[in-house]
Short mmCIF file of C-alpha atoms and ligand atoms in Angstrom, two decimals:
data_model
loop_
_atom_site.label_atom_id
_atom_site.label_comp_id
_atom_site.label_asym_id
_atom_site.label_seq_id
_atom_site.Cartn_x
_atom_site.Cartn_y
_atom_site.Cartn_z
CA UNK A 2 181.21 -183.40 211.02
CA UNK A 3 180.05 -185.99 208.37
CA UNK A 4 180.51 -189.69 208.93
CA UNK A 5 181.74 -192.13 206.33
CA UNK A 6 181.86 -195.85 206.87
CA UNK A 7 184.65 -197.47 204.58
CA UNK A 8 184.99 -201.13 203.79
CA UNK A 9 188.12 -202.32 202.26
CA UNK A 10 188.03 -205.66 200.32
CA UNK A 11 190.78 -208.57 200.51
CA UNK A 12 192.59 -207.32 197.66
CA UNK A 13 192.89 -203.96 199.40
CA UNK A 14 194.50 -205.56 202.47
CA UNK A 15 196.20 -208.49 201.11
CA UNK A 16 199.86 -207.39 202.13
CA UNK A 17 201.70 -204.82 204.14
CA UNK A 18 201.94 -202.47 200.96
CA UNK A 19 198.30 -202.46 200.63
CA UNK A 20 197.79 -201.89 204.63
CA UNK A 21 199.99 -198.51 204.10
CA UNK A 22 197.62 -197.50 201.12
CA UNK A 23 194.60 -198.30 203.23
CA UNK A 24 195.75 -196.54 205.97
CA UNK A 25 196.82 -193.27 203.69
CA UNK A 26 193.21 -193.38 202.48
CA UNK A 27 191.63 -193.47 205.92
CA UNK A 28 193.87 -190.85 207.55
CA UNK A 29 193.24 -188.35 204.37
CA UNK A 30 189.95 -187.66 205.81
CA UNK A 31 188.76 -187.41 209.34
CA UNK A 32 185.15 -188.24 208.62
CA UNK A 33 186.27 -191.73 207.90
CA UNK A 34 185.34 -192.97 211.06
CA UNK A 35 184.39 -196.70 211.13
CA UNK A 36 186.41 -198.95 208.99
CA UNK A 37 185.15 -202.67 207.92
CA UNK A 38 188.00 -204.87 206.68
CA UNK A 39 187.90 -208.05 204.91
CA UNK A 40 190.46 -211.09 205.27
CA UNK A 41 193.62 -210.64 203.40
CA UNK A 42 192.76 -211.68 199.70
CA UNK A 43 195.20 -212.85 196.99
CA UNK A 44 198.74 -210.81 196.59
CA UNK A 45 198.83 -212.36 192.78
CA UNK A 46 196.67 -214.35 190.60
CA UNK A 47 197.39 -217.73 191.77
CA UNK A 48 197.67 -216.78 195.60
CA UNK A 49 195.05 -218.14 198.10
CA UNK A 50 192.86 -216.04 199.86
CA UNK A 51 193.14 -216.36 203.49
CA UNK A 52 189.31 -217.27 204.03
CA UNK A 53 189.98 -220.29 201.55
CA UNK A 54 192.87 -221.31 203.67
CA UNK A 55 190.61 -221.11 206.75
CA UNK A 56 187.97 -223.31 205.02
CA UNK A 57 190.60 -225.98 204.27
CA UNK A 58 191.95 -225.73 207.70
CA UNK A 59 188.31 -226.50 209.09
CA UNK A 60 188.23 -229.46 206.29
CA UNK A 61 191.54 -230.85 207.37
CA UNK A 62 190.62 -230.90 211.03
CA UNK A 63 187.06 -232.56 209.81
CA UNK A 64 188.73 -235.28 207.95
CA UNK A 65 191.11 -236.06 210.95
CA UNK A 66 194.21 -235.36 208.91
CA UNK A 67 197.57 -235.81 210.68
CA UNK A 68 198.54 -233.34 213.26
CA UNK A 69 201.44 -232.39 211.26
CA UNK A 70 199.75 -231.73 208.13
CA UNK A 71 197.16 -229.36 210.00
CA UNK A 72 200.04 -227.45 211.74
CA UNK A 73 201.83 -226.81 208.30
CA UNK A 74 198.81 -225.53 206.95
CA UNK A 75 198.35 -223.54 209.88
CA UNK A 76 201.62 -222.02 209.86
CA UNK A 77 201.08 -220.55 206.50
CA UNK A 78 198.18 -218.80 207.63
CA UNK A 79 200.09 -217.42 210.47
CA UNK A 80 202.79 -216.36 208.22
CA UNK A 81 200.26 -214.15 206.07
CA UNK A 82 199.45 -212.37 209.18
CA UNK A 83 202.92 -212.23 210.91
CA UNK A 84 204.28 -211.17 207.33
CA UNK A 85 201.96 -207.99 207.34
CA UNK A 86 202.61 -207.24 211.16
CA UNK A 87 206.56 -207.50 210.53
CA UNK A 88 206.66 -205.45 207.47
CA UNK A 89 204.61 -202.53 209.18
CA UNK A 90 206.96 -202.55 211.94
CA UNK A 91 204.25 -203.22 214.53
CA UNK A 92 204.98 -204.40 217.97
CA UNK A 93 201.87 -206.70 218.11
CA UNK A 94 201.94 -210.37 219.10
CA UNK A 95 198.95 -212.73 217.98
CA UNK A 96 200.48 -215.97 219.30
CA UNK A 97 197.86 -216.28 221.96
CA UNK A 98 195.08 -215.52 219.51
CA UNK A 99 196.54 -218.07 217.14
CA UNK A 100 196.48 -220.89 219.82
CA UNK A 101 193.19 -219.97 220.90
CA UNK A 102 191.76 -220.17 217.33
CA UNK A 103 193.72 -223.55 216.85
CA UNK A 104 192.30 -225.26 219.89
CA UNK A 105 188.78 -223.76 219.09
CA UNK A 106 188.77 -225.30 215.69
CA UNK A 107 189.98 -228.62 216.88
CA UNK A 108 187.39 -228.71 219.29
CA UNK A 109 184.28 -228.27 216.92
CA UNK A 110 183.96 -224.64 216.97
CA UNK A 111 182.54 -224.77 213.36
CA UNK A 112 183.41 -223.89 209.92
CA UNK A 113 181.80 -220.52 210.17
CA UNK A 114 183.88 -219.66 213.24
CA UNK A 115 187.31 -221.11 211.13
CA UNK A 116 186.24 -218.83 208.18
CA UNK A 117 185.41 -215.74 210.44
CA UNK A 118 188.83 -215.46 212.12
CA UNK A 119 190.25 -214.26 208.74
CA UNK A 120 188.44 -211.00 209.36
CA UNK A 121 188.87 -211.03 213.04
CA UNK A 122 192.58 -211.21 213.11
CA UNK A 123 192.89 -208.55 210.18
CA UNK A 124 190.77 -206.36 211.94
CA UNK A 125 192.88 -206.56 215.10
CA UNK A 126 195.93 -205.72 213.16
CA UNK A 127 194.20 -202.81 211.35
CA UNK A 128 192.96 -201.38 214.17
CA UNK A 129 196.28 -201.30 216.00
CA UNK A 130 197.91 -199.91 213.05
CA UNK A 131 195.30 -197.17 212.64
CA UNK A 132 195.14 -196.37 216.54
CA UNK A 133 191.49 -197.30 216.25
CA UNK A 134 189.40 -198.83 218.79
CA UNK A 135 188.37 -202.61 217.96
CA UNK A 136 184.74 -203.43 217.85
CA UNK A 137 184.29 -207.16 217.65
CA UNK A 138 181.22 -208.11 215.10
CA UNK A 139 180.61 -211.16 217.72
CA UNK A 140 179.28 -208.51 220.12
CA UNK A 141 177.02 -206.25 217.69
CA UNK A 142 176.01 -208.22 214.68
CA UNK A 143 173.25 -210.62 215.49
CA UNK A 144 171.80 -213.66 213.64
CA UNK A 145 168.28 -215.24 214.48
CA UNK A 146 168.04 -219.00 215.39
CA UNK A 147 167.02 -219.75 211.67
CA UNK A 148 170.44 -218.44 210.59
CA UNK A 149 168.89 -215.12 209.02
CA UNK A 150 170.41 -211.75 209.81
CA UNK A 151 168.59 -210.27 212.78
CA UNK A 152 168.39 -206.59 211.40
CA UNK A 153 166.53 -204.69 214.09
CA UNK A 154 168.54 -206.13 217.07
CA UNK A 155 171.83 -205.62 215.21
CA UNK A 156 170.80 -201.90 214.43
CA UNK A 157 170.07 -201.36 217.98
CA UNK A 158 173.00 -202.60 219.49
CA UNK A 159 175.48 -201.37 217.10
CA UNK A 160 174.28 -198.01 217.08
CA UNK A 161 174.66 -197.76 221.08
CA UNK A 162 177.99 -199.35 220.67
CA UNK A 163 179.41 -197.10 218.17
CA UNK A 164 178.27 -193.89 219.99
CA UNK A 165 181.29 -194.82 222.25
CA UNK A 166 184.08 -194.96 219.64
CA UNK A 167 184.87 -192.11 217.65
CA UNK A 168 187.11 -194.15 215.29
CA UNK A 169 186.69 -198.06 215.16
CA UNK A 170 187.60 -200.90 213.09
CA UNK A 171 184.76 -203.53 213.06
CA UNK A 172 185.57 -206.79 211.15
CA UNK A 173 183.33 -207.81 208.25
CA UNK A 174 181.78 -211.04 207.15
CA UNK A 175 180.61 -212.60 210.67
CA UNK A 176 178.33 -212.14 213.61
CA UNK A 177 176.59 -214.38 216.42
CA UNK A 178 173.71 -216.74 216.78
CA UNK A 179 171.27 -216.54 219.83
CA UNK A 180 173.19 -219.42 221.39
CA UNK A 181 176.49 -217.80 221.12
CA UNK A 182 177.91 -219.34 218.12
CA UNK A 183 179.80 -217.53 215.32
CA UNK A 184 177.84 -217.24 211.99
CA UNK A 185 178.93 -215.83 208.62
CA UNK A 186 177.11 -214.28 205.88
CA UNK A 187 177.45 -215.81 202.63
CA UNK A 188 180.83 -215.20 200.56
CA UNK A 189 181.71 -211.49 199.92
CA UNK A 190 179.73 -210.80 202.96
CA UNK A 191 181.93 -208.11 204.44
CA UNK A 192 180.25 -205.75 202.07
CA UNK A 193 177.07 -206.40 204.02
CA UNK A 194 178.74 -205.75 207.13
CA UNK A 195 179.86 -202.44 205.92
CA UNK A 196 176.27 -201.64 204.97
CA UNK A 197 174.92 -202.43 208.43
CA UNK A 198 177.66 -200.37 210.10
CA UNK A 199 176.76 -197.35 207.57
CA UNK A 200 173.01 -197.78 208.48
CA UNK A 201 173.95 -197.98 212.20
CA UNK A 202 176.18 -195.08 212.39
CA UNK A 203 173.67 -193.18 210.21
CA UNK A 204 176.60 -192.25 207.97
CA UNK A 205 176.27 -189.92 205.16
CA UNK A 206 178.25 -192.17 202.82
CA UNK A 207 179.30 -195.83 202.69
CA UNK A 208 182.50 -196.09 200.81
CA UNK A 209 183.23 -199.64 199.38
CA UNK A 210 186.90 -199.84 198.67
CA UNK A 211 187.65 -202.57 195.99
CA UNK A 212 190.52 -203.14 193.03
CA UNK A 213 188.31 -201.63 190.40
CA UNK A 214 187.46 -198.34 189.82
CA UNK A 215 183.62 -199.01 190.02
CA UNK A 216 180.96 -200.85 187.96
CA UNK A 217 181.77 -201.22 184.68
CA UNK A 218 178.91 -200.59 181.98
CA UNK A 219 179.49 -204.18 180.70
CA UNK A 220 181.79 -207.13 181.58
CA UNK A 221 185.23 -206.43 180.70
CA UNK A 222 185.82 -209.94 179.77
CA UNK A 223 183.48 -209.77 177.01
CA UNK A 224 183.86 -205.94 175.97
CA UNK A 225 187.28 -204.57 175.81
CA UNK A 226 187.74 -201.46 178.30
CA UNK A 227 183.99 -200.69 179.03
CA UNK A 228 183.31 -197.45 180.91
CA UNK A 229 182.86 -197.12 184.08
CA UNK A 230 179.25 -196.16 185.50
CA UNK A 231 179.24 -192.83 187.07
CA UNK A 232 175.88 -193.28 189.03
CA UNK A 233 173.53 -195.98 189.10
CA UNK A 234 170.33 -196.34 191.33
CA UNK A 235 169.89 -199.30 193.92
CA UNK A 236 167.03 -200.70 191.32
CA UNK A 237 169.27 -200.57 188.50
CA UNK A 238 171.97 -202.16 190.32
CA UNK A 239 169.76 -204.83 191.49
CA UNK A 240 168.73 -205.49 187.83
CA UNK A 241 172.20 -205.75 186.85
CA UNK A 242 173.67 -207.82 189.79
CA UNK A 243 170.84 -210.24 189.39
CA UNK A 244 171.98 -210.91 185.72
CA UNK A 245 175.35 -211.65 186.68
CA UNK A 246 177.24 -208.26 187.40
CA UNK A 247 179.51 -208.55 190.49
CA UNK A 248 181.40 -206.10 192.63
CA UNK A 249 179.31 -205.75 195.72
CA UNK A 250 177.50 -208.71 197.44
CA UNK A 251 173.70 -208.25 196.24
CA UNK A 252 172.41 -208.17 199.93
CA UNK A 253 174.73 -205.31 200.69
CA UNK A 254 172.25 -202.87 199.14
CA UNK A 255 169.34 -203.20 201.47
CA UNK A 256 170.60 -201.70 205.03
CA UNK A 257 171.80 -198.45 203.25
CA UNK A 258 168.66 -198.35 200.66
CA UNK A 259 166.37 -198.32 203.80
CA UNK A 260 168.43 -195.45 205.44
CA UNK A 261 168.98 -193.67 201.93
CA UNK A 262 172.90 -193.78 202.51
CA UNK A 263 174.66 -193.94 199.19
CA UNK A 264 177.42 -196.19 198.26
CA UNK A 265 180.46 -195.27 196.56
CA UNK A 266 182.40 -197.96 194.78
CA UNK A 267 186.10 -196.93 194.88
CA UNK A 268 189.49 -198.13 193.78
CA UNK A 269 192.21 -198.63 196.72
CA UNK A 270 195.04 -198.57 193.94
CA UNK A 271 193.62 -195.53 192.40
CA UNK A 272 191.96 -193.59 195.04
CA UNK A 273 191.55 -190.37 193.07
CA UNK A 274 189.16 -192.06 190.53
CA UNK A 275 185.63 -191.03 191.05
CA UNK A 276 184.34 -194.51 190.96
CA UNK A 277 180.52 -195.20 191.03
CA UNK A 278 177.88 -193.65 193.18
CA UNK A 279 174.98 -195.81 194.10
CA UNK A 280 172.17 -193.63 194.97
CA UNK A 281 168.28 -194.10 195.76
CA UNK A 282 167.31 -191.53 193.31
CA UNK A 283 169.15 -190.45 190.25
CA UNK A 284 167.44 -187.09 190.00
CA UNK A 285 170.34 -184.43 189.90
CA UNK A 286 172.42 -186.85 188.34
CA UNK A 287 172.51 -186.68 184.63
CA UNK A 288 173.20 -189.73 182.52
CA UNK A 289 175.42 -189.46 179.78
CA UNK A 290 174.05 -192.57 177.97
CA UNK A 291 170.48 -193.86 177.51
CA UNK A 292 171.59 -197.05 179.23
CA UNK A 293 173.43 -197.41 182.55
CA UNK A 294 174.75 -200.98 181.89
CA UNK A 295 174.21 -204.32 180.02
CA UNK A 296 174.88 -207.81 181.85
CA UNK A 297 173.63 -211.24 180.72
CA UNK A 298 173.72 -214.88 181.53
CA UNK A 299 173.71 -218.11 179.83
CA UNK A 300 172.05 -221.61 180.94
CA UNK A 301 168.09 -220.91 180.36
CA UNK A 302 165.43 -222.91 178.84
CA UNK A 303 162.10 -221.85 177.41
CA UNK A 304 159.26 -223.84 177.70
CA UNK A 305 156.51 -222.63 175.38
CA UNK A 306 152.94 -224.01 176.15
CA UNK A 307 150.35 -223.54 172.98
CA UNK A 308 146.65 -223.86 173.09
CA UNK A 309 143.88 -222.48 171.03
CA UNK A 310 141.70 -219.81 172.78
CA UNK A 311 144.11 -219.81 175.78
CA UNK A 312 143.53 -215.97 176.39
CA UNK A 313 139.98 -216.70 177.37
CA UNK A 314 140.56 -219.78 179.54
CA UNK A 315 140.44 -218.29 183.14
CA UNK A 316 143.23 -219.35 185.49
CA UNK A 317 145.35 -220.92 182.65
CA UNK A 318 148.55 -219.15 183.76
CA UNK A 319 148.06 -219.77 187.49
CA UNK A 320 147.87 -223.72 186.38
CA UNK A 321 151.27 -223.47 184.84
CA UNK A 322 152.55 -221.59 187.50
CA UNK A 323 151.46 -224.17 190.19
CA UNK A 324 152.93 -226.85 188.26
CA UNK A 325 156.29 -224.95 188.49
CA UNK A 326 155.50 -224.41 191.95
CA UNK A 327 155.13 -228.06 192.64
CA UNK A 328 158.62 -228.75 191.46
CA UNK A 329 160.16 -225.68 193.32
CA UNK A 330 161.23 -223.98 190.17
CA UNK A 331 161.25 -220.50 190.05
CA UNK A 332 160.78 -218.60 186.66
CA UNK A 333 162.67 -215.69 185.30
CA UNK A 334 160.28 -214.37 182.63
CA UNK A 335 156.83 -214.93 181.20
CA UNK A 336 156.65 -213.65 177.81
CA UNK A 337 153.17 -214.61 176.30
CA UNK A 338 151.19 -214.23 173.01
CA UNK A 339 147.33 -214.73 172.42
CA UNK A 340 147.71 -218.52 172.30
CA UNK A 341 151.23 -219.58 173.61
CA UNK A 342 152.80 -218.73 176.70
CA UNK A 343 156.52 -219.04 177.35
CA UNK A 344 158.30 -219.72 180.61
CA UNK A 345 162.00 -218.83 180.99
CA UNK A 346 163.64 -220.99 183.54
CA UNK A 347 167.18 -221.85 184.67
CA UNK A 348 168.16 -225.04 182.95
CA UNK A 349 169.82 -226.40 185.92
CA UNK A 350 166.72 -225.80 187.90
CA UNK A 351 164.55 -227.38 185.40
CA UNK A 352 166.83 -230.60 184.98
CA UNK A 353 166.11 -232.65 188.04
CA UNK A 354 162.55 -232.67 187.09
CA UNK A 355 162.17 -231.74 183.64
CA UNK A 356 159.94 -234.68 182.43
CA UNK A 357 157.50 -234.76 185.71
CA UNK A 358 157.19 -231.08 185.19
CA UNK A 359 156.37 -231.37 181.67
CA UNK A 360 153.73 -234.15 182.53
CA UNK A 361 152.15 -232.03 185.39
CA UNK A 362 151.73 -229.07 182.88
CA UNK A 363 150.05 -231.47 180.37
CA UNK A 364 147.58 -232.76 182.86
CA UNK A 365 146.89 -229.31 184.37
CA UNK A 366 146.21 -227.27 181.09
CA UNK A 367 146.17 -229.90 178.03
CA UNK A 368 148.13 -227.84 175.82
CA UNK A 369 147.89 -228.28 172.01
CA UNK A 370 151.85 -228.62 172.25
CA UNK A 371 154.37 -228.08 174.54
CA UNK A 372 157.93 -227.88 173.78
CA UNK A 373 161.24 -226.85 175.70
CA UNK A 374 164.26 -225.27 174.01
CA UNK A 375 167.63 -225.27 175.84
CA UNK A 376 170.56 -223.30 175.35
CA UNK A 377 169.06 -219.71 175.64
CA UNK A 378 170.81 -216.73 177.21
CA UNK A 379 169.30 -213.74 178.42
CA UNK A 380 170.76 -210.05 177.94
CA UNK A 381 169.47 -207.35 180.28
CA UNK A 382 169.62 -203.76 179.21
CA UNK A 383 169.10 -201.58 182.05
CA UNK A 384 169.00 -197.97 182.47
CA UNK A 385 166.73 -195.33 184.11
CA UNK A 386 167.39 -193.16 180.73
CA UNK A 387 165.03 -195.29 178.77
CA UNK A 388 161.93 -193.58 180.26
CA UNK A 389 162.59 -190.67 178.48
CA UNK A 390 164.29 -191.74 175.27
CA UNK A 391 161.93 -192.99 172.57
CA UNK A 392 163.00 -195.96 170.49
CA UNK A 393 165.49 -197.58 172.82
CA UNK A 394 164.00 -201.05 172.14
CA UNK A 395 164.08 -200.41 168.43
CA UNK A 396 167.98 -199.89 168.68
CA UNK A 397 168.56 -203.00 170.78
CA UNK A 398 166.82 -204.97 168.36
CA UNK A 399 168.20 -203.20 165.29
CA UNK A 400 171.90 -203.49 166.72
CA UNK A 401 171.36 -207.23 167.50
CA UNK A 402 169.81 -208.16 164.13
CA UNK A 403 172.48 -205.92 162.14
CA UNK A 404 175.13 -208.33 164.04
CA UNK A 405 173.12 -211.36 162.84
CA UNK A 406 171.80 -212.25 166.21
CA UNK A 407 168.28 -213.83 166.23
CA UNK A 408 166.15 -212.45 168.94
CA UNK A 409 164.17 -215.27 170.52
CA UNK A 410 162.14 -213.25 173.03
CA UNK A 411 161.98 -209.99 174.31
CA UNK A 412 160.43 -208.51 177.35
CA UNK A 413 160.18 -204.69 178.31
CA UNK A 414 159.19 -204.19 182.06
CA UNK A 415 156.48 -201.68 182.46
CA UNK A 416 158.85 -199.55 184.60
CA UNK A 417 161.00 -198.98 181.26
CA UNK A 418 164.13 -199.74 183.51
CA UNK A 419 165.15 -202.70 181.58
CA UNK A 420 164.81 -204.58 178.39
CA UNK A 421 165.56 -208.46 178.47
CA UNK A 422 166.14 -210.29 175.37
CA UNK A 423 166.55 -214.09 174.98
CA UNK A 424 169.06 -214.97 172.22
CA UNK A 425 170.92 -218.46 171.27
CA UNK A 426 173.99 -218.84 173.64
CA UNK A 427 176.15 -218.84 170.78
CA UNK A 428 175.34 -215.06 170.01
CA UNK A 429 175.75 -214.04 173.43
CA UNK A 430 179.32 -212.17 173.00
CA UNK A 431 178.34 -210.82 169.42
CA UNK A 432 174.86 -209.55 171.06
CA UNK A 433 176.42 -207.79 173.86
CA UNK A 434 179.00 -206.10 171.84
CA UNK A 435 176.56 -204.91 169.16
CA UNK A 436 174.18 -203.39 172.12
CA UNK A 437 177.34 -201.73 173.82
CA UNK A 438 178.58 -200.23 170.74
CA UNK A 439 175.30 -198.85 169.70
CA UNK A 440 174.64 -196.97 172.80
CA UNK A 441 178.33 -196.18 173.97
CA UNK A 442 180.51 -195.66 171.50
N1 LIG B 528 186.39 -213.16 203.34
C1 LIG B 528 185.17 -213.54 202.98
C2 LIG B 528 185.21 -214.09 201.57
O1 LIG B 528 186.37 -214.19 200.93
C3 LIG B 528 184.27 -212.19 203.01
C4 LIG B 528 184.55 -211.16 202.31
O2 LIG B 528 185.67 -211.10 201.83
O3 LIG B 528 183.68 -210.18 202.02
O4 LIG B 528 184.27 -214.35 201.23
#
């Protein structure tokens, strides 16, 4: 029988109604054997996620708030769980757990411990409701002393543990440090746990259930009703997520990519939708469009360095990049001409050392001119289909220029997976719409 690992996000487990949906999805397919839950998320738009409530609890304790204030806040957290238990009609009493958690937070168990209890308690309830075993992430997900994830130890221990459980719930988001403290991944980290469990279980598929029917080809806040992406490769996804497209935690790709396990982004509220398949090789999956998606980010600066005969000066680029390195500034792109070199950096990273960096570049390479321009947005047009299609760059440029957008810079990677364009920030929405319409409509 095939094995599926299913991860459910916070909105999929926000209340009892959502728990019922989740159980129905899991029970509909016996190969859905390992379940990774997030903490309860928002039930309505100005609701507060339980994880955020737990961070607040920690802050209240740390700032030595009144016991009555702490208790009142903690009661609200307990109400979220007790409400779910009562509405599901479960005979389940978490009062011992609540007491233990409160004492631990009061006695310096730490910020990560507090936050992790959102997933822990939700996992206990879900395991009880499904009749599955509960495998505490504390005993199977390991971090190193330096705080980074211990991939190999985790994979060894977790795969051994899972062999003893046909069906199990493993809470997302946290694990344990070598000295036994709870450590969490960064926000949204249950996606990573799901991916780790999929690798350890040697799953055939990692289903990531959320509240949208997959990745959209463009940001729905900018493009009205964008189409969902049917199939995307891990590499394309990296490009799009880096440029700001979010649905899945960036780091969730690595464990399954390593093991060649596809991810299927699915919608808990519309389970029959196909969602988006994330795969390592897209051969066999046709692309309907030349491009897979478009994403973009504002807030960049372009440093332009001009010097006659630059192209024959050995080590010129290295000296410029060393100056950036001295100030710990990473660069995004390096479009260059014969006697000019441009470095695109994030304005926020540049800001603290702007003047000193410019002085350092001047000292190292003695340019004829050195200018910085802020207010640049980058747009990435990503698609494995571009390798085969001629004229994609021309279409991108024409669409932008017909819409009155001035292209400040354009960069096509030699892998032909993406085209990156630099434009003025005020042209951002216009450019995204023009490119989307050119390729999709
Ligand atoms: N509950 C955590 C968060 O809100 C982790 C997750 O949902 O993936 O960030």
